Short mmCIF file of C-alpha atoms and ligand atoms in Angstrom, two decimals:
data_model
loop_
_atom_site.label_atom_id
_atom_site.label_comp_id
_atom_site.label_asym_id
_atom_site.label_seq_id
_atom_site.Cartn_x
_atom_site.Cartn_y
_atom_site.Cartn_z
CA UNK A 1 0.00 0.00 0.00
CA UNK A 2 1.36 3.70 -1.08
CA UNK A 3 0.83 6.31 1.67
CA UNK A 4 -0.32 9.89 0.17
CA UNK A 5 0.34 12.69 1.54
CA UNK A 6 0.47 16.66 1.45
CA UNK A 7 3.58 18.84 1.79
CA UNK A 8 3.66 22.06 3.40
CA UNK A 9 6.52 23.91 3.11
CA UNK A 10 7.56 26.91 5.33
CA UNK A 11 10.07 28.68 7.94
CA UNK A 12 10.56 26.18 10.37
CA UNK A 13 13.27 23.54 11.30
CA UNK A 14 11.84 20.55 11.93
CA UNK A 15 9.80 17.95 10.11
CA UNK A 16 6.32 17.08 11.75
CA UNK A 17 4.10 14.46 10.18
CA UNK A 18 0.31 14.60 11.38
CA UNK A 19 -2.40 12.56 10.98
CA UNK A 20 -5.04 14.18 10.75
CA UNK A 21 -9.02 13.19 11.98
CA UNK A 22 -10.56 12.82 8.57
CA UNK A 23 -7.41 10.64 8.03
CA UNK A 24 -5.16 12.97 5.49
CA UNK A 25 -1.44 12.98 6.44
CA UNK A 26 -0.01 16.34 5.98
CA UNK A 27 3.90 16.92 6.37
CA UNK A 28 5.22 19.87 7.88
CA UNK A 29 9.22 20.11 6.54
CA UNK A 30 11.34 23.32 6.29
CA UNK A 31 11.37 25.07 2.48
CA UNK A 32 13.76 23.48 0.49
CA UNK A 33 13.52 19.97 1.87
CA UNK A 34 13.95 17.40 -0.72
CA UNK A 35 10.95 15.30 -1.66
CA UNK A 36 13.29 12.18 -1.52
CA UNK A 37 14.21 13.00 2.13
CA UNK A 38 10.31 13.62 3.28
CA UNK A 39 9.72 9.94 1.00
CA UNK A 40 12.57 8.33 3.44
CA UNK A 41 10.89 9.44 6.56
CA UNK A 42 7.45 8.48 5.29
CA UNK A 43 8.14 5.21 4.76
CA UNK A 44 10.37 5.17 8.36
CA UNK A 45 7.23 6.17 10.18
CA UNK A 46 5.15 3.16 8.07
CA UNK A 47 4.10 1.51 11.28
CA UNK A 48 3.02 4.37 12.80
CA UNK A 49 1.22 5.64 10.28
CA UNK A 50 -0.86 2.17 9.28
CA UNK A 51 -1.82 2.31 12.86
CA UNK A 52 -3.06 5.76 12.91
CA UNK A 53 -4.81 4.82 9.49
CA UNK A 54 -6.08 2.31 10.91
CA UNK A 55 -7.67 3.21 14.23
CA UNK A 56 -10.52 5.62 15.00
CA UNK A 57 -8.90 9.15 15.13
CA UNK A 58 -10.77 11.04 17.81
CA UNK A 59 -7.71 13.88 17.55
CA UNK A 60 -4.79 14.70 15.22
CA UNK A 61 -1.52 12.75 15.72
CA UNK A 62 1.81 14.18 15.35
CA UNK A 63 5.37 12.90 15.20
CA UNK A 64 8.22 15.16 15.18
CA UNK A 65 11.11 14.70 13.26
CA UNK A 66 14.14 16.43 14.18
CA UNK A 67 16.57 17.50 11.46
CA UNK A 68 20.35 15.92 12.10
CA UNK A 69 22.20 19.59 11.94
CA UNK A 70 24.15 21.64 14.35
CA UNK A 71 22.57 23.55 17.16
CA UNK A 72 19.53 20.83 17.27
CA UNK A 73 18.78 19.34 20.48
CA UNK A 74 19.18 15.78 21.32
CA UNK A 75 17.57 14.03 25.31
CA UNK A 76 19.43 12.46 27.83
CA UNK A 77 18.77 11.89 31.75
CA UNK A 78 15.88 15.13 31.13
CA UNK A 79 18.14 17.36 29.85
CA UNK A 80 18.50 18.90 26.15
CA UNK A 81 21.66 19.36 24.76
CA UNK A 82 22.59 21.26 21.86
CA UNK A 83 24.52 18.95 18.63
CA UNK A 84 27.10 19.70 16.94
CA UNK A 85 28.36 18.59 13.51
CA UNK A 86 31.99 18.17 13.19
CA UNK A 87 34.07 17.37 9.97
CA UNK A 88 36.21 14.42 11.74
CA UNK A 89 35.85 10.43 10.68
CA UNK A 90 35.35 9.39 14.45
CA UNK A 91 32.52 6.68 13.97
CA UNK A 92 31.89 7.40 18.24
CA UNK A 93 29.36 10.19 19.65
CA UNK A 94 31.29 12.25 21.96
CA UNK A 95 30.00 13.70 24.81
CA UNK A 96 30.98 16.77 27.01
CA UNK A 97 28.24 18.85 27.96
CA UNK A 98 27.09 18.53 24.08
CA UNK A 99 27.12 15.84 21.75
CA UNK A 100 29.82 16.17 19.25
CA UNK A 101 29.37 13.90 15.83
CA UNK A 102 31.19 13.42 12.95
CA UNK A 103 29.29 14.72 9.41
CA UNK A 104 29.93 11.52 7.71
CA UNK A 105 27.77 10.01 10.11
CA UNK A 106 24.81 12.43 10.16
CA UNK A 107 23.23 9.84 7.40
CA UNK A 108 23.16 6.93 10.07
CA UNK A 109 22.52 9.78 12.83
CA UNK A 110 19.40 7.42 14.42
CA UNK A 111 20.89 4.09 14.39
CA UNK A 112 24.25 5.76 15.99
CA UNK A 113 22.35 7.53 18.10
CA UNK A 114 20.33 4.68 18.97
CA UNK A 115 23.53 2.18 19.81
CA UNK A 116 25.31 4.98 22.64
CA UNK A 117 21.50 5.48 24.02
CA UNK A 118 21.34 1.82 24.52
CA UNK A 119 24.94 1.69 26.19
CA UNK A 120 24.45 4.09 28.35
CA UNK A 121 21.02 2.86 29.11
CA UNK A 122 22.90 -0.65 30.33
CA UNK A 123 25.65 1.25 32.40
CA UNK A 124 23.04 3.33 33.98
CA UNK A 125 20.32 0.94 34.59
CA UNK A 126 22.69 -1.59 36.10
CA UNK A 127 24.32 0.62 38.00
CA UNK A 128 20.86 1.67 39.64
CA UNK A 129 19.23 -1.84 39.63
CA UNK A 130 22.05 -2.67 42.02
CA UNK A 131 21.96 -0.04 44.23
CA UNK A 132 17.99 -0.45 44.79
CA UNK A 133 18.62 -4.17 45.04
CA UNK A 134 20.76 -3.71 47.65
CA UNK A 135 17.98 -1.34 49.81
CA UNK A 136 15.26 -3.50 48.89
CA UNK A 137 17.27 -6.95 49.76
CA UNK A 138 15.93 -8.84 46.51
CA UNK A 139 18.04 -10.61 43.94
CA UNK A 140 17.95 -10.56 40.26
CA UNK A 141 18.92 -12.96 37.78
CA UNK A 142 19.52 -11.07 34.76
CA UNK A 143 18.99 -7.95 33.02
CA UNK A 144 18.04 -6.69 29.70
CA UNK A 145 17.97 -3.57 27.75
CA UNK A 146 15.98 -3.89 25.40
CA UNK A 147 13.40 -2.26 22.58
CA UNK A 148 10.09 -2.52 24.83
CA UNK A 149 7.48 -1.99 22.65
CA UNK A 150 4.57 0.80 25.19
CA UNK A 151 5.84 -0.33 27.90
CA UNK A 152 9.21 0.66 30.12
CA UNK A 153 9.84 -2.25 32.23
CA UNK A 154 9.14 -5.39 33.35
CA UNK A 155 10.01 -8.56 35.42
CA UNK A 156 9.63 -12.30 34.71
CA UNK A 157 8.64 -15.04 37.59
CA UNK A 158 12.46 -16.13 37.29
CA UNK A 159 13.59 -12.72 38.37
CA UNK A 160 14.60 -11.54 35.12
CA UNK A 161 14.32 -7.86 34.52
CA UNK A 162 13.61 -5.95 30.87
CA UNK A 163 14.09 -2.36 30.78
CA UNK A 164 13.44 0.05 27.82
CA UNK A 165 16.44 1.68 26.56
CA UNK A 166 14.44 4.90 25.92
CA UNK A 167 14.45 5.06 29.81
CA UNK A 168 17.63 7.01 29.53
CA UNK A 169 16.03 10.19 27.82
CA UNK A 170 14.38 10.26 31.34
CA UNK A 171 15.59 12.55 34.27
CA UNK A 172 17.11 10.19 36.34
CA UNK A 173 14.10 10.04 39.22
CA UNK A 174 12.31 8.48 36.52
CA UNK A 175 14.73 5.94 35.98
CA UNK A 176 14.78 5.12 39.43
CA UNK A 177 11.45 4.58 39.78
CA UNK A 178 11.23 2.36 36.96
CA UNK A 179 13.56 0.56 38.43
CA UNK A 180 12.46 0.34 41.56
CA UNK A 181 8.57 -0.78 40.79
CA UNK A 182 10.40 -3.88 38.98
CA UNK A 183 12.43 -4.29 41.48
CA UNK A 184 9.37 -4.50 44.11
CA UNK A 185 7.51 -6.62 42.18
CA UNK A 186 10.24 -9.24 43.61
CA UNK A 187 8.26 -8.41 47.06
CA UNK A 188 4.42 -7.97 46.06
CA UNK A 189 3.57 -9.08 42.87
CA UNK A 190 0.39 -6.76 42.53
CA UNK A 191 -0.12 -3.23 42.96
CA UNK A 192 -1.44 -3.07 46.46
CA UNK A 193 -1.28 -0.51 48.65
CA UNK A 194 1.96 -2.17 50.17
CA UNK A 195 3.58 -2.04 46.95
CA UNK A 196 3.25 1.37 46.94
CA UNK A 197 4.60 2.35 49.93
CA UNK A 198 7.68 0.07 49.43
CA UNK A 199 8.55 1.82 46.01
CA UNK A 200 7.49 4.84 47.93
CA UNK A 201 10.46 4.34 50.93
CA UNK A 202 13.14 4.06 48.04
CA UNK A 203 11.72 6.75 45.54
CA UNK A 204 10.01 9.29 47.79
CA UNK A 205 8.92 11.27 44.57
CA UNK A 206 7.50 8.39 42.86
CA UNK A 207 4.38 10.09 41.94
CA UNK A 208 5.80 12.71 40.04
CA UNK A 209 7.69 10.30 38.02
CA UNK A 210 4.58 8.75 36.74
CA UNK A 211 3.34 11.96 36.04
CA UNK A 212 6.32 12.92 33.99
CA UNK A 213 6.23 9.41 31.92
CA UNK A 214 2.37 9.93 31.52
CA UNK A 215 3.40 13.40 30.29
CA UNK A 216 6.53 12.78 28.42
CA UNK A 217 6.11 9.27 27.04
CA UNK A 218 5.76 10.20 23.92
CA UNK A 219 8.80 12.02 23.85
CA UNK A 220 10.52 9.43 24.61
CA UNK A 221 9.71 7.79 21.16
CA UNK A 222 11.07 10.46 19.31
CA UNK A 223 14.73 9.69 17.66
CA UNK A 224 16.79 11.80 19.96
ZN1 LIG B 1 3.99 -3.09 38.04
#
């Protein structure tokens, strides 16, 4: 099946895609974006699309593309940081208060971007699954980082843990909670009051991080 779509070209410096209730897809891109380029993304955001196609639209539904050039903004732990493009063949994202990539990468920019999210994701989340194992006396088996489809973490019944990757977009209270509500589920398998107020002793803000993932979930979706 061939998506159509409508271009609209203006001032602006990202690429949004929207689906719109009566079901017409209108792209958003800056003037002068190449029709090949808005094609590529199109057919990237195939899944998404069928599935907004596909289901009752009560309200539009946009996804935001960000364009791979300096002085764009990329997420991690909460925070934005500003990009830069450097002229350099180092394959590696550097980090130091921005992120610092080579131009001859900028056409793989998602999948690199993707592969240091997901490293830092496992030094991170281990490093905080341990810690909260530690308070909450429970033992894990093993732990994965891994592409969670909706959700951003769960535990098996042979005390196996699966986190999200995208988890390390998230300020870092958010992480912890994540962590911690799998962790607890090694105590009380259902949401019961009790469960609550165990994740509440470790992560005293715990709340607030459900807010912000209720909030900001969505965000966390988004390429970087
Ligand atoms: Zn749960």
């Amino acid at each position: 099946m061939d998506i159509d779509y409508q271009i609209k070209f203006s001032k602006r410096r990202t690429i949004t895609i929207t689906v719109e209730r009566d079901r017409t897809i209108v792209v958003k891109a800056p003037a002068g974006t190449e029709p090949q380029k808005i094609a590529k993304i199109i057919e990237s955001k195939k899944l998404w699309l069928y599935e907004k196609l596909k289901n009752e639209q009560k309200y539009p539904e946009t996804q935001q593309i960000k364009e791979f050039v300096s002085g764009e903004t990329v997420l991690y732990l909460g925070k934005r940081y500003r990009l830069q493009i450097e002229k350099s063949n180092e394959e590696k994202i550097r980090f130091a208060g921005k992120f610092i990539v080579a131009a001859t990468t900028a056409d793989r920019a998602s999948q690199v971007f993707k592969d240091w999210y997901k490293k830092q994701a496992s030094i991170k989340i281990l490093e905080r699954v341990n810690y909260y194992a530690r308070n909450l006396g429970v033992q894990y088996n093993q732990i994965f980082i891994s592409d969670l489809k909706y959700r951003w973490g769960s535990c098996t019944p042979k005390n196996n843990l699966n986190f999200n990757w995208r988890l390390i977009k998230a300020p870092m209270f958010v992480l912890d909670y994540v962590v911690v509500h799998e962790l607890t589920h090694f105590l009380e398998s259902n949401h019961t009051p009790h469960f609550w107020t165990i994740v509440e002793t470790q992560v005293p803000g715990f709340r607030k991080a459900r807010q912000w993932l209720k909030e900001n979930g969505v965000l966390l979706e988004s390429e970087f």
